[in-house]
PDB file of C-alpha atoms in Angstrom:
ATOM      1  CA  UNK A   1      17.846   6.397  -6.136  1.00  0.00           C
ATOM      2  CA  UNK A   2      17.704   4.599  -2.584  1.00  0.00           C
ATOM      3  CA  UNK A   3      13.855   3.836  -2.689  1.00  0.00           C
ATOM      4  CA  UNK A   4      12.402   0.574  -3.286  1.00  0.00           C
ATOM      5  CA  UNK A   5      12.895  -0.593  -7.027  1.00  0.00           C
ATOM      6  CA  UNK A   6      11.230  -3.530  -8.896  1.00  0.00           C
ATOM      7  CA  UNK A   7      11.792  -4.775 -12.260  1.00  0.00           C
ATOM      8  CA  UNK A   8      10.925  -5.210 -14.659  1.00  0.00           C
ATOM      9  CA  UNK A   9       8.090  -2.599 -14.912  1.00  0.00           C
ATOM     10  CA  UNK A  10       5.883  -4.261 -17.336  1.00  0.00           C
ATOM     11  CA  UNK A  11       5.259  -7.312 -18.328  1.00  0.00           C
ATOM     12  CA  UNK A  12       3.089  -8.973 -20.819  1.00  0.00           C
ATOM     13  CA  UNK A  13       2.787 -12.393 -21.213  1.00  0.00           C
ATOM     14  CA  UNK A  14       0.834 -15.280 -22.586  1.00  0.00           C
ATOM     15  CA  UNK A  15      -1.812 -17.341 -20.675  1.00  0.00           C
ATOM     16  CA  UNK A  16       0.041 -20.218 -18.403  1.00  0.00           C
ATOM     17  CA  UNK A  17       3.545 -18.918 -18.803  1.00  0.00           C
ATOM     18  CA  UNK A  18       5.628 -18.693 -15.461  1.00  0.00           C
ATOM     19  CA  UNK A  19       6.825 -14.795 -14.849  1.00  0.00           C
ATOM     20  CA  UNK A  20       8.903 -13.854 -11.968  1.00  0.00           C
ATOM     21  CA  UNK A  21       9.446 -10.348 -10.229  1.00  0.00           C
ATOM     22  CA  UNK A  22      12.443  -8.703  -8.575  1.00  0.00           C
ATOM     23  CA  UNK A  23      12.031  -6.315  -5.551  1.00  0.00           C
ATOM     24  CA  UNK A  24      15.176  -4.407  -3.884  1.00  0.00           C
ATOM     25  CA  UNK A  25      13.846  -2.929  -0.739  1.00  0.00           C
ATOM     26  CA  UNK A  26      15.728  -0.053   1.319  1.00  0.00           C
ATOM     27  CA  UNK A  27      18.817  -1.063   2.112  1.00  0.00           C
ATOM     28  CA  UNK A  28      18.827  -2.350   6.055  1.00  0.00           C
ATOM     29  CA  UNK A  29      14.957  -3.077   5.715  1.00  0.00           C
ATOM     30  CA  UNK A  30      14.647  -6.499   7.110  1.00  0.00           C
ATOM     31  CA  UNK A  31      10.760  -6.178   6.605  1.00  0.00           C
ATOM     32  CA  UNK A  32       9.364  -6.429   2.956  1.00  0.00           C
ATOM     33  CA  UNK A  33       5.885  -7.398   1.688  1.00  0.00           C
ATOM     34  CA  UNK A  34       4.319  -7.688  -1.499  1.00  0.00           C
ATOM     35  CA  UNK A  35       1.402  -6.948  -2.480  1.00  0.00           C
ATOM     36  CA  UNK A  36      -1.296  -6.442  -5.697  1.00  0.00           C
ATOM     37  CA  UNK A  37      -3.552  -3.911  -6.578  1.00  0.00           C
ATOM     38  CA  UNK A  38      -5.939  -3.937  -9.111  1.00  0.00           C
ATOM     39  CA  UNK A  39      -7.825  -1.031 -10.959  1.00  0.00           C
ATOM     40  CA  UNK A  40      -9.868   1.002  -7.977  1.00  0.00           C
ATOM     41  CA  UNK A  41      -9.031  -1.101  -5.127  1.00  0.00           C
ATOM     42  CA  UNK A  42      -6.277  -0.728  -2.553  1.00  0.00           C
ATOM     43  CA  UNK A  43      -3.277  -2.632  -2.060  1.00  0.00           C
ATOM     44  CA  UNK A  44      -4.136  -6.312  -1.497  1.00  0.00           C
ATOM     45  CA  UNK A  45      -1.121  -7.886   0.759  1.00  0.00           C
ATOM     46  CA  UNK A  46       0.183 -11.040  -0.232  1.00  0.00           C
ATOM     47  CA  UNK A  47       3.024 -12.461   1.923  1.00  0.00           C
ATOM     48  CA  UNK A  48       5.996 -10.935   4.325  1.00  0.00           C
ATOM     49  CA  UNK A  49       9.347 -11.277   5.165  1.00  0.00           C
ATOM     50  CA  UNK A  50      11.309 -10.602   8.162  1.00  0.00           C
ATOM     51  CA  UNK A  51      14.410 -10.980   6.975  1.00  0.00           C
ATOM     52  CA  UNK A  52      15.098 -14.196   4.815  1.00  0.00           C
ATOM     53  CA  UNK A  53      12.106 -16.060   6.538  1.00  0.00           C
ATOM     54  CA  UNK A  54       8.678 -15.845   5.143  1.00  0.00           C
ATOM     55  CA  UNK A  55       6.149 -15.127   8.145  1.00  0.00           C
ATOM     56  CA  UNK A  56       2.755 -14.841   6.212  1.00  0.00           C
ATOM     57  CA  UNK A  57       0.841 -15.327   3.498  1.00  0.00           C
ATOM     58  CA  UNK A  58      -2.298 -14.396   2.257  1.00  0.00           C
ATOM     59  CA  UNK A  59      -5.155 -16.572   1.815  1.00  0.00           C
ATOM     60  CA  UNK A  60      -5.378 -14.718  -1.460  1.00  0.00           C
ATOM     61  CA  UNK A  61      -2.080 -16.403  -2.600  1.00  0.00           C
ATOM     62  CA  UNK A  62      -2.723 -19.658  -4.792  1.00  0.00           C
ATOM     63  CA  UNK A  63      -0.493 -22.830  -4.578  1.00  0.00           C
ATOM     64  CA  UNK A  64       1.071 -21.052  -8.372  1.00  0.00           C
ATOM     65  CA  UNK A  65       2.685 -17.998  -6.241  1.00  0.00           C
ATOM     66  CA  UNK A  66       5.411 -18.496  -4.361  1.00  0.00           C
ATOM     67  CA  UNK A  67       8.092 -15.882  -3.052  1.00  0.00           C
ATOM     68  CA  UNK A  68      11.830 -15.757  -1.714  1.00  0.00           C
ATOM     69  CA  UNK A  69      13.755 -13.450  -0.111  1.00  0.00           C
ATOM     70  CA  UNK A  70      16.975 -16.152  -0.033  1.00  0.00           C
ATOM     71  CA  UNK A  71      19.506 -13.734   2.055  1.00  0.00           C
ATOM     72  CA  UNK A  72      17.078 -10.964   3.627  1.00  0.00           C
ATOM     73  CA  UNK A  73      17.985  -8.525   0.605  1.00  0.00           C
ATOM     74  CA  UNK A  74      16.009  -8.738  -2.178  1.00  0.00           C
ATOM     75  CA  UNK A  75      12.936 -10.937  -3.406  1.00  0.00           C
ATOM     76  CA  UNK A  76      11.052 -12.277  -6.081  1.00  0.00           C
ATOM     77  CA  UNK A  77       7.616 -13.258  -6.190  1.00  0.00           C
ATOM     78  CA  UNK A  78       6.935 -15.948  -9.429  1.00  0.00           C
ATOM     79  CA  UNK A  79       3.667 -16.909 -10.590  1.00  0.00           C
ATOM     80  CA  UNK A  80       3.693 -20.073 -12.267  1.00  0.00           C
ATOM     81  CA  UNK A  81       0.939 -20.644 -15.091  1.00  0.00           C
ATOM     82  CA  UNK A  82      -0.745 -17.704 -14.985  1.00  0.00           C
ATOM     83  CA  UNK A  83      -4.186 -16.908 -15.648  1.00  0.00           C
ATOM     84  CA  UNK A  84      -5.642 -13.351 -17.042  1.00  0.00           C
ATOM     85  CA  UNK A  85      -7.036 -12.966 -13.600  1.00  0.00           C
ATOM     86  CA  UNK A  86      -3.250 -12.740 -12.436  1.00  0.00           C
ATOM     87  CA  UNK A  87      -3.321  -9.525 -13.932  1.00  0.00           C
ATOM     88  CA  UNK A  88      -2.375  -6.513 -11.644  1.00  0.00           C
ATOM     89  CA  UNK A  89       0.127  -3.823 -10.425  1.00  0.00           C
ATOM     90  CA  UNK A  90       2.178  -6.245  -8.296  1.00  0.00           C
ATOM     91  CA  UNK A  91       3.802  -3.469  -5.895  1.00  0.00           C
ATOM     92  CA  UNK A  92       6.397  -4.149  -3.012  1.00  0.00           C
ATOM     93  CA  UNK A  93       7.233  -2.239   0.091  1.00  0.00           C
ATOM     94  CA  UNK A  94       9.872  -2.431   2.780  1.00  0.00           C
ATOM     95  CA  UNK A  95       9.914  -1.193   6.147  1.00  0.00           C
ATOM     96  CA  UNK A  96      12.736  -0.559   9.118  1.00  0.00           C
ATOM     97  CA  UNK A  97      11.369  -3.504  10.952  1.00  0.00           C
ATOM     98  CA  UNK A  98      12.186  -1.440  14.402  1.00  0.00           C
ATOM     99  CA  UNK A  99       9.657  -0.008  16.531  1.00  0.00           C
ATOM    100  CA  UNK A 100       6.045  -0.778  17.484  1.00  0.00           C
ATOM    101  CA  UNK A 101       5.217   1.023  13.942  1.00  0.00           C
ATOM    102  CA  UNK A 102       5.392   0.057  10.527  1.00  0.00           C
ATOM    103  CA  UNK A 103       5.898   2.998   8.364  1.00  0.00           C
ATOM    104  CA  UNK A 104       6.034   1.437   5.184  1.00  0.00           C
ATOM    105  CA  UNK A 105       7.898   2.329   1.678  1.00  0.00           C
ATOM    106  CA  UNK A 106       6.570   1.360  -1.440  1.00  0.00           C
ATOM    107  CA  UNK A 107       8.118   0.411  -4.860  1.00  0.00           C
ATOM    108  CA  UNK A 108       7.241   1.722  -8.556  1.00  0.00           C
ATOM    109  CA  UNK A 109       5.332  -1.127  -8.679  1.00  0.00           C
ATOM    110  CA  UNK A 110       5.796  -4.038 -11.872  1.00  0.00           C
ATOM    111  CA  UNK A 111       2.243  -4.203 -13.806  1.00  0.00           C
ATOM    112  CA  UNK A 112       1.489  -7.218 -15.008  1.00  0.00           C
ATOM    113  CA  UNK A 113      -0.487  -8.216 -18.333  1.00  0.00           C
ATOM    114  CA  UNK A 114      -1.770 -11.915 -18.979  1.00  0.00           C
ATOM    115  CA  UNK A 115      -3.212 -12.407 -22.215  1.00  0.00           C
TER     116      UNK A 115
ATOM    117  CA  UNK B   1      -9.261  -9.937  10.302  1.00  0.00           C
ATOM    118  CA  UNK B   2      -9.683  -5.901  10.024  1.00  0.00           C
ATOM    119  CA  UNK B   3     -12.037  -4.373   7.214  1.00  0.00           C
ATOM    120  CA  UNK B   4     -11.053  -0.839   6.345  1.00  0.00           C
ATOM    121  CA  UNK B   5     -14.003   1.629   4.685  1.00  0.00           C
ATOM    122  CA  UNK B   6     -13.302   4.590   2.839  1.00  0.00           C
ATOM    123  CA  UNK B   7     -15.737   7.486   1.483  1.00  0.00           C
ATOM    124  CA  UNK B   8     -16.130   8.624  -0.369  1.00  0.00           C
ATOM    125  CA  UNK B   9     -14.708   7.033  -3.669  1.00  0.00           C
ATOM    126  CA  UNK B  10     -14.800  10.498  -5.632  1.00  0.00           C
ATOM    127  CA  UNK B  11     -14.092  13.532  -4.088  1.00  0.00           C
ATOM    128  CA  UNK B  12     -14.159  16.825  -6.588  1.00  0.00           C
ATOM    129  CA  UNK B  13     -13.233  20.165  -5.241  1.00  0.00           C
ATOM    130  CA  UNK B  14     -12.298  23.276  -6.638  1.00  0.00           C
ATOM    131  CA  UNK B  15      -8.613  24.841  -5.981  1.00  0.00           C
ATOM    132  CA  UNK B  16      -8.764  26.496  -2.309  1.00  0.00           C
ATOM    133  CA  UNK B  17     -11.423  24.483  -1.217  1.00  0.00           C
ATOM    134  CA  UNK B  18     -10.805  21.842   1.530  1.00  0.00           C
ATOM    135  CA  UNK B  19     -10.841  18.264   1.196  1.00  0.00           C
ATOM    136  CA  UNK B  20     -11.965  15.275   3.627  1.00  0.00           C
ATOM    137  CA  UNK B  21     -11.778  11.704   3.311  1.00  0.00           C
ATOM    138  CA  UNK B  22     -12.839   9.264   6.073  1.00  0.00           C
ATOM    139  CA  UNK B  23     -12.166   6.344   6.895  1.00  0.00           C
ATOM    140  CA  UNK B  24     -13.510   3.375   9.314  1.00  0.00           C
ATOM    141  CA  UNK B  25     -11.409   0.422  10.567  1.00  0.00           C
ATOM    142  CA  UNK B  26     -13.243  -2.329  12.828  1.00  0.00           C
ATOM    143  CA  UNK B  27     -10.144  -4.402  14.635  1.00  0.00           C
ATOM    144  CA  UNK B  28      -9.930  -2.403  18.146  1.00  0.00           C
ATOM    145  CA  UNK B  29      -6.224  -3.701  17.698  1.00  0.00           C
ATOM    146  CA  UNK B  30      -4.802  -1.481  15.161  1.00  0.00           C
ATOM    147  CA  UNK B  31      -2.938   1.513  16.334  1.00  0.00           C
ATOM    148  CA  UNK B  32      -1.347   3.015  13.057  1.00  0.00           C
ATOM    149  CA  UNK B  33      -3.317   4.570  10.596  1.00  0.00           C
ATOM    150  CA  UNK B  34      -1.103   5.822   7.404  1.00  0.00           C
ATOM    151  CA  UNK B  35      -2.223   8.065   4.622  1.00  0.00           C
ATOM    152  CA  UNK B  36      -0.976   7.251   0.848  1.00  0.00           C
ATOM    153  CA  UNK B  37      -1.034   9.625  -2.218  1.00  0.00           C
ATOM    154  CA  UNK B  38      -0.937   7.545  -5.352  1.00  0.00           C
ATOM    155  CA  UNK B  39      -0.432   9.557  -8.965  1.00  0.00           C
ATOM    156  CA  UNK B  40      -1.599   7.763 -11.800  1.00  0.00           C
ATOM    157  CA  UNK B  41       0.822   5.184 -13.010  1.00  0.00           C
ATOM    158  CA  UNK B  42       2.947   6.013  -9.720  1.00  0.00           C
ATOM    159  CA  UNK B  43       3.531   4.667  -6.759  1.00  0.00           C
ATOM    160  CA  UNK B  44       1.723   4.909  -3.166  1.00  0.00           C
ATOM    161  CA  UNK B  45       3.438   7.398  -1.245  1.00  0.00           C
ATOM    162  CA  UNK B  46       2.847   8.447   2.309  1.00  0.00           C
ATOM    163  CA  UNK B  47       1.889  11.402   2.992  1.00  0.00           C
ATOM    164  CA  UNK B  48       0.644  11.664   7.060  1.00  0.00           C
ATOM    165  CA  UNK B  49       0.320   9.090   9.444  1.00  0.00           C
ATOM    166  CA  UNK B  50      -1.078   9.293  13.278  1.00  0.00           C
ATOM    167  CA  UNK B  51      -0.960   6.658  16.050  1.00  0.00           C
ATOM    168  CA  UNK B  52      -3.111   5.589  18.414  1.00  0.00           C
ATOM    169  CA  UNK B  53      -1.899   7.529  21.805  1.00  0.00           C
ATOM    170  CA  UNK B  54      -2.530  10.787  19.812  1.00  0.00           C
ATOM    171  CA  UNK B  55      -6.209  12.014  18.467  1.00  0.00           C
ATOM    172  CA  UNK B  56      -4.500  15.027  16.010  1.00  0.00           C
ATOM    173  CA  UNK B  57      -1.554  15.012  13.473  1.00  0.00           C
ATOM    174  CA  UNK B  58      -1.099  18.470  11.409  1.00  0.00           C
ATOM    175  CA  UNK B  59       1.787  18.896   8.390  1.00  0.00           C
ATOM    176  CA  UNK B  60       0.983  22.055   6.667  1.00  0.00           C
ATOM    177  CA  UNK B  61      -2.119  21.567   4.509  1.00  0.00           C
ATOM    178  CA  UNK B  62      -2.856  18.275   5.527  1.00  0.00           C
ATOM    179  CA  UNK B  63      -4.271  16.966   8.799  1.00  0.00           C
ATOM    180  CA  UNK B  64      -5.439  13.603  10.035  1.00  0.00           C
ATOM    181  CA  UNK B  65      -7.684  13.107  13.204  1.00  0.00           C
ATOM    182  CA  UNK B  66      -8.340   9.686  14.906  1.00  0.00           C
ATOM    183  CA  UNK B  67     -11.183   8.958  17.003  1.00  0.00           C
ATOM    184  CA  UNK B  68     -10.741   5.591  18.855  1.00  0.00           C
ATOM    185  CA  UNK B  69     -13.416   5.119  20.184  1.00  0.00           C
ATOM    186  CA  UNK B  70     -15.371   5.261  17.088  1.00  0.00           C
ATOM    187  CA  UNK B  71     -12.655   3.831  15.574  1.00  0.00           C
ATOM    188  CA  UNK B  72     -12.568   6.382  12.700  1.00  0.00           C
ATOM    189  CA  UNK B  73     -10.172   8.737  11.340  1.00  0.00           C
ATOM    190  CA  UNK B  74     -10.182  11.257   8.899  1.00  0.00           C
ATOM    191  CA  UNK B  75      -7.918  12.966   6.156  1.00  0.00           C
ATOM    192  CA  UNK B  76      -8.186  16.879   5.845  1.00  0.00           C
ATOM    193  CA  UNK B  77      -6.358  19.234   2.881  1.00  0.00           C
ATOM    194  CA  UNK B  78      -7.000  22.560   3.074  1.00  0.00           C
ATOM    195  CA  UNK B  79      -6.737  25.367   0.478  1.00  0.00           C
ATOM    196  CA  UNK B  80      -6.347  22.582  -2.357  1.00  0.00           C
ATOM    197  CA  UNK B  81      -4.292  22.766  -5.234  1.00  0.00           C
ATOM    198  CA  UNK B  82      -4.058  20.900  -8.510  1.00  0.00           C
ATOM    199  CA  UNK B  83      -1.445  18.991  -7.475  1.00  0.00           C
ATOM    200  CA  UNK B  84      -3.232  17.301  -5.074  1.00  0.00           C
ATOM    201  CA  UNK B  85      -5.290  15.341  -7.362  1.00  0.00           C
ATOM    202  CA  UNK B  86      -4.688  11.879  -6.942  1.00  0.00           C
ATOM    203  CA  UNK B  87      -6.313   8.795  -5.212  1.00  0.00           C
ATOM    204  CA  UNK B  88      -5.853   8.663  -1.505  1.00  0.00           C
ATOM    205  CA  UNK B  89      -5.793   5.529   0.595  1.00  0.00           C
ATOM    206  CA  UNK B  90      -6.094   4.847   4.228  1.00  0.00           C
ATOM    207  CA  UNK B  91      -4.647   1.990   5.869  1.00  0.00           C
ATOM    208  CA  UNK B  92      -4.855   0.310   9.671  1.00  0.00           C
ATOM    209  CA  UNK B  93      -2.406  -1.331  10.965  1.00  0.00           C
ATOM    210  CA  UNK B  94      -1.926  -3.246  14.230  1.00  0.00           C
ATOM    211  CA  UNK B  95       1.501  -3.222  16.715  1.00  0.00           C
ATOM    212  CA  UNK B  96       3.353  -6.024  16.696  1.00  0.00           C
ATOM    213  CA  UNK B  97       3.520  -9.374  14.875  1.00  0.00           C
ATOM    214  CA  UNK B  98       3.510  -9.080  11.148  1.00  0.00           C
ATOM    215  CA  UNK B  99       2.271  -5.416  11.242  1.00  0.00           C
ATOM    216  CA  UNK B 100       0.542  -5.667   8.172  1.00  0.00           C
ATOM    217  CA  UNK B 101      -1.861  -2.964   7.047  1.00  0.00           C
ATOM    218  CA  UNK B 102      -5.350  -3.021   5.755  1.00  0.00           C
ATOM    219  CA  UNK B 103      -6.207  -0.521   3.102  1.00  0.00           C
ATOM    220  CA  UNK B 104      -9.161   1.253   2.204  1.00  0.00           C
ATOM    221  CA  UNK B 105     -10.432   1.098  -1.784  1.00  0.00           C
ATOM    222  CA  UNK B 106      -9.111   4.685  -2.612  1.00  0.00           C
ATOM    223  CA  UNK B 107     -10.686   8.256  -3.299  1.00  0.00           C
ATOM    224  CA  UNK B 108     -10.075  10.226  -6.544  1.00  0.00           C
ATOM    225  CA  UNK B 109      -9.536  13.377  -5.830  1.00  0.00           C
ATOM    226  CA  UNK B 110     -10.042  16.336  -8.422  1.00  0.00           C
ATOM    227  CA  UNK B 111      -8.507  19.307  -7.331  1.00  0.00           C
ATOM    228  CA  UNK B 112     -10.140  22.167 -10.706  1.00  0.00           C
ATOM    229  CA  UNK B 113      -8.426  25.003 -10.904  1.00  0.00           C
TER     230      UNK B 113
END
């Protein structure tokens, strides 16, 4: 498969425990966001990469989320001490990065569950 | 920043009927305007976009028109099948910078044979 992956795909986990996600994007995709969706709402975007460097972030991302993309291949997105709020389909896309459009590719997605 | 609307929320048809979801977008500024399909428990997958230098975009039984002006655009199936039942978001996006898109809240479509 040469889509997006994330792992792991689930996760469940206890009030104020730190959990961190994975994301390979499309091989040669220098852009990759994340992003988190809860039940009947769209995807919610939380930061970017263009390459290794992290160009935005969302207002909606707390000082407990932080994200890496250390050599412009994968990334992982950590939540530190997370609250049952924190609980969503955290889903990650890549895109070319060439062009004046952004066709973007999405991953299965890694749901998580804070009890 | 850009506020994306999206109606309706449900959308029931029966099979061989058509389909149409709308969508608004405020920010004169984005030019790309993706359409997702989402399957339960799956993930978003596009399905159509247009850009902004064209008003019409057709790929078999789906077709998306963009009007600029009133800065809406609009998803179209025809002769439905129950298949296509999923939820359906829109998205604007501007050119340049971070490119980031702005999605609507979904429609559930229910495609009954």
């Amino acid at each position: 498969d040469t889509g997006v992956s994330q792992n792991p795909r689930h996760k469940i986990t206890k009030r104020g425990q730190n959990v961190t996600f994975r994301c390979d994007p499309i091989s040669e995709h220098n852009r990759l966001y994340w992003y988190r969706q809860t039940l009947g709402q769209g995807p919610e975007f939380l930061t970017y990469f263009q390459n290794e460097a992290q160009l935005e972030k969302s207002r909606l991302l707390s000082d407990r989320f932080s994200a890496e993309r250390p050599k412009g291949s994968f990334s992982t997105l950590e939540i530190q001490r997370t609250e049952q709020g924190d609980s969503a389909m955290y889903l990650c896309a890549s895109s070319p990065g060439s062009g004046d459009y952004n066709e973007q590719f999405f991953g299965p997605g890694t749901r998580l569950t804070v009890l | 920043g850009e506020n994306v609307e999206q109606h309706p929320s449900t959308l029931s048809v029966q099979e061989g009927d058509s389909a149409v979801i709308k969508c608004t977008y405020s920010d004169s500024a984005s030019n790309y305007f993706p359409w997702y399909k989402q399957e339960l428990g799956k993930r978003p997958q596009l399905i159509i976009d247009i850009r902004s230098n064209v008003g019409e975009k057709k790929d078999q039984r789906i077709a998306v028109t963009l009007n600029k002006t009133a800065k809406h655009f609009s998803l179209h199936i025809t002769e439905t099948q129950p298949e296509d039942s999923a939820v359906y978001f829109c998205a604007a996006s501007p050119s340049g910078g971070s490119y980031i898109p702005t999605f609507g809240r979904g429609t559930s479509l229910i495609v009954h044979p």
